[in-house]
Short mmCIF file of C-alpha atoms in Angstrom, two decimals:
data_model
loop_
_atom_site.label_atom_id
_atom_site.label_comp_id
_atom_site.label_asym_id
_atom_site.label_seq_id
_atom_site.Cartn_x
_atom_site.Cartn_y
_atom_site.Cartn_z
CA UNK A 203 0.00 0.00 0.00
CA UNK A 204 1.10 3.22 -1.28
CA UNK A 205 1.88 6.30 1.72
CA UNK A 206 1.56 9.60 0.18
CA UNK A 207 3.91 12.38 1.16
CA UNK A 208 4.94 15.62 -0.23
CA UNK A 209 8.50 15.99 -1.18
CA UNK A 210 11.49 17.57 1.00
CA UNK A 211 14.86 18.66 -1.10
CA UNK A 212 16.29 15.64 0.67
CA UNK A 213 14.03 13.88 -1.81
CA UNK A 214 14.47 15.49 -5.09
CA UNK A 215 17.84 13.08 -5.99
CA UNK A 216 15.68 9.82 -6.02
CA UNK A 217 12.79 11.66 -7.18
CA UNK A 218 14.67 12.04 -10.44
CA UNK A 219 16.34 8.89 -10.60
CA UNK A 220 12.55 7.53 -10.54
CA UNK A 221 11.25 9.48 -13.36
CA UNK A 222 14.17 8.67 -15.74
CA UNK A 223 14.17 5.26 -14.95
CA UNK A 224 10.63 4.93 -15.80
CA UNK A 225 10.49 6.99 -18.78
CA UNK A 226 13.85 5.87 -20.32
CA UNK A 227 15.97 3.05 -20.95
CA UNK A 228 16.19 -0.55 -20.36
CA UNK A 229 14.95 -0.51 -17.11
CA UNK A 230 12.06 1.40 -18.08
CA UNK A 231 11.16 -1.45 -20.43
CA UNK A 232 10.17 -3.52 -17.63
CA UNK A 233 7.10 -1.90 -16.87
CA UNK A 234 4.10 -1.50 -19.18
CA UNK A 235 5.21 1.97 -20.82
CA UNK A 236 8.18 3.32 -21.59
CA UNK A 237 9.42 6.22 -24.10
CA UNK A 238 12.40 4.62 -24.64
CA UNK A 239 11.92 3.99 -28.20
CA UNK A 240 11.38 7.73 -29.15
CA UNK A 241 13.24 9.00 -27.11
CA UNK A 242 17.00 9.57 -25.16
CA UNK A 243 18.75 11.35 -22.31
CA UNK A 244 17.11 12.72 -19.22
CA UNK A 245 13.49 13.01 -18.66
CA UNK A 246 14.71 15.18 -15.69
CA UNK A 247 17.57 16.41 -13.28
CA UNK A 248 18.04 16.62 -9.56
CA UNK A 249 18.28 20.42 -9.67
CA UNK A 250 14.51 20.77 -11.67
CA UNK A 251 13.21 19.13 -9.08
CA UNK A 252 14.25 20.38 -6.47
CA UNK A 253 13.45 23.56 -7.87
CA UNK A 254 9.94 22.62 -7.92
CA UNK A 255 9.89 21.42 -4.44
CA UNK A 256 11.22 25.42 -3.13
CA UNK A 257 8.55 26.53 -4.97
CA UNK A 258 5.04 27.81 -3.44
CA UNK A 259 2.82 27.18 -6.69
CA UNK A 260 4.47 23.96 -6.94
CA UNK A 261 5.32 20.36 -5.48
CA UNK A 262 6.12 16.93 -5.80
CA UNK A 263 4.00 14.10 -4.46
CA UNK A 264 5.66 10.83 -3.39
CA UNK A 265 4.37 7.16 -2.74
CA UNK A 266 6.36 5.77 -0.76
CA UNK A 267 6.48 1.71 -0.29
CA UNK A 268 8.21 -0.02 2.28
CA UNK A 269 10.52 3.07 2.75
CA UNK A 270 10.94 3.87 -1.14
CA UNK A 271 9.66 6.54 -3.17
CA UNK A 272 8.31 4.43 -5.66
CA UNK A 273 5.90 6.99 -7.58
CA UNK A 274 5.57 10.20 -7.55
CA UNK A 275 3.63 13.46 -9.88
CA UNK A 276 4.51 16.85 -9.79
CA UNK A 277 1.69 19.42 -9.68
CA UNK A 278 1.77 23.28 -10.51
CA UNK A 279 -0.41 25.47 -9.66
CA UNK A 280 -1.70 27.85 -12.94
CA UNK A 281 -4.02 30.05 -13.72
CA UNK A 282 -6.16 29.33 -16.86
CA UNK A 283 -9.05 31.75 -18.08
CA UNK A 284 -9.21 33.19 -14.70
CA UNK A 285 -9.45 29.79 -12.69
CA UNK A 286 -7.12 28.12 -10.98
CA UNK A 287 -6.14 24.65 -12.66
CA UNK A 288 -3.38 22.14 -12.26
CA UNK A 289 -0.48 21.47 -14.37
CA UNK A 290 0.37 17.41 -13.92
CA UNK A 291 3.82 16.17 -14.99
CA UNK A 292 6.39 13.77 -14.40
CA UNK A 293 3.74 11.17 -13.07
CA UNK A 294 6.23 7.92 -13.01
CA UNK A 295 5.49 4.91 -10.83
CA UNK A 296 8.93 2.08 -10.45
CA UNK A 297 8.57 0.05 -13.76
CA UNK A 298 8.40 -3.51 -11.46
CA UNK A 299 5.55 -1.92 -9.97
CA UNK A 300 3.42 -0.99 -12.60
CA UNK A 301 0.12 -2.80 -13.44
CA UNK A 302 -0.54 -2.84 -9.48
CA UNK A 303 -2.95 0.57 -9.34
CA UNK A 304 0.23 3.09 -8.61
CA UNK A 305 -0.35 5.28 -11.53
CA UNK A 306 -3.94 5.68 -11.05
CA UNK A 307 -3.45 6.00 -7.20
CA UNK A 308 -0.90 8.62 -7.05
CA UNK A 309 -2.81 10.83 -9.74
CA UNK A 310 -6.40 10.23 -7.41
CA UNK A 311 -4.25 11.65 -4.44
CA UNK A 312 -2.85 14.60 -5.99
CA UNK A 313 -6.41 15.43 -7.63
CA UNK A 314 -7.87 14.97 -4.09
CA UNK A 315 -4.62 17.05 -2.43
CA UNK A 316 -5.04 19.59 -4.91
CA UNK A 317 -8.72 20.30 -5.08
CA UNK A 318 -8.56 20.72 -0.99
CA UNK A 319 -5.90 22.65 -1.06
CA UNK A 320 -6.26 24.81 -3.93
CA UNK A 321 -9.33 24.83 -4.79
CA UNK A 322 -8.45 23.89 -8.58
CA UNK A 323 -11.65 24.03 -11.33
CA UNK A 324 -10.00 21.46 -13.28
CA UNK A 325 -6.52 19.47 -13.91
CA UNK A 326 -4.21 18.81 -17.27
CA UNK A 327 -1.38 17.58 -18.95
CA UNK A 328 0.76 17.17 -21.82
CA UNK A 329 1.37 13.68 -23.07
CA UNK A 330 3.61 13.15 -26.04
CA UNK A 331 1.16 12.17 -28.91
CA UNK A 332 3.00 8.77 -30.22
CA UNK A 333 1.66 7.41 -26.55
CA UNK A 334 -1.25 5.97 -27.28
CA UNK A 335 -1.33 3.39 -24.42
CA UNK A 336 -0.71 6.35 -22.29
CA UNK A 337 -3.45 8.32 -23.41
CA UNK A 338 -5.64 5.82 -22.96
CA UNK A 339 -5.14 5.06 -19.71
CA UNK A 340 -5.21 9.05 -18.72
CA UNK A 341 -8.92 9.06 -20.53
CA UNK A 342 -10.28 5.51 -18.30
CA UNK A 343 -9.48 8.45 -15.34
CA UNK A 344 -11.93 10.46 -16.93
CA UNK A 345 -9.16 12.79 -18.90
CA UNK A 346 -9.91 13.96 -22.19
CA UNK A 347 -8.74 15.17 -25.19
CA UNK A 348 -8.67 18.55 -26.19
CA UNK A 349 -7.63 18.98 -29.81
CA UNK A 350 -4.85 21.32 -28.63
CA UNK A 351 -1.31 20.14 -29.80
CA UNK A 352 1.82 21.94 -29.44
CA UNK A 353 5.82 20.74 -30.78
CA UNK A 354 8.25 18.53 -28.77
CA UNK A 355 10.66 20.83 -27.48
CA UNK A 356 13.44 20.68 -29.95
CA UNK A 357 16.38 22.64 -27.74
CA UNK A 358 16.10 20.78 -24.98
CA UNK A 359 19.78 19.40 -23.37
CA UNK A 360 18.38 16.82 -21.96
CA UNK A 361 15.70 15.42 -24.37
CA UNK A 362 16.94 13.80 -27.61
CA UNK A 363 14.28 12.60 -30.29
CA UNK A 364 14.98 9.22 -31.87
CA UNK A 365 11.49 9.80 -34.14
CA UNK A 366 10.22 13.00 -35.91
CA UNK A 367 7.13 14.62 -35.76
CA UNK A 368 6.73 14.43 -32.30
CA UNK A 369 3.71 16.23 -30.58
CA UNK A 370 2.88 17.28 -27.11
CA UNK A 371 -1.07 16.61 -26.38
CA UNK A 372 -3.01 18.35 -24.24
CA UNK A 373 -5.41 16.32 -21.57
CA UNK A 374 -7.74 17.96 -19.03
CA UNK A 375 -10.53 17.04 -16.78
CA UNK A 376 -12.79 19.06 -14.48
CA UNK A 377 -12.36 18.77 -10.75
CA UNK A 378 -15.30 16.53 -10.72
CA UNK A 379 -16.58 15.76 -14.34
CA UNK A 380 -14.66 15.37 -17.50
CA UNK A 381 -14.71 18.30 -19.60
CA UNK A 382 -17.23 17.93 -22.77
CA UNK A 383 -16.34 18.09 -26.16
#
């Protein structure tokens, strides 16, 4: 069972490990989604996340399991048409874990943390449009679609394309019904 905890700086080093483990490499082929066949290089560093953790509009949630942090999102608090919505991002859960009820429990807990303690209208996210499994799973949480697409960062340092044409696609959902098309 998954303890949920937001994170300290002390945190941020295997915060990061996490999330590029899960989203790259072999070791993220072990669990049931991986980007490692679009893309290379860091999904993250230590310093961006601990950066996020200083910040007041900002923070990382961890599960923890058995004393590890073993999933964790990070959610940013925006402002959207004059309402107060939040950005998801980095949601990773251990790939030996996966296919146990992580992902969707860590994204219930920050939707639940978030709405009580900012009073959010809705949530979103950017999910990189070649992830169709991903998607998927995002819209069974009641996530949808928007139609709004934007380009894969192509400066990044740390993000290397092995495909073209990638896509960033934007998913949202209402703090307590999905948002109709």
């Amino acid at each position: 069972m998954l303890h949920f905890f937001k994170a300290d700086l002390v945190d941020a080093e295997a915060i990061a490990k996490l999330i590029n483990t899960t989203y790259r490499g072999e070791t993220s082929r072990k669990g049931w989604t991986t980007e490692a066949d679009i893309l290379d290089g860091l999904r993250t560093m230590t310093a961006e996340v601990a950066s996020i953790i200083k910040r007041n509009d900002a923070f990382m949630l961890m599960g923890v399991e058995n004393d590890e942090v073993v999933a964790t999102i990070c959610c940013e608090l925006q402002v959207i048409a004059f309402k107060h919505t939040v950005h998801f991002s980095m949601i990773a859960v251990k790939p030996t874990l996966q296919n146990k009820g992580y992902g969707k429990d860590i994204i219930t807990a920050a939707e639940t943390m978030t709405k009580r303690e900012w009073r959010v209208a809705g949530f979103h996210m950017t999910v990189i449009s070649h992830r169709n499994e991903l998607i998927k799973f995002f819209e069974r949480l009641g996530y949808e679609c928007t139609g709004e697409f934007q380009d894969f960062p192509a400066d990044s340092p740390i993000l290397k394309p092995k495909v073209s044409g990638l896509t960033l696609q934007y998913l949202a959902k209402l703090s307590g019904l999905a948002i109709k098309k």
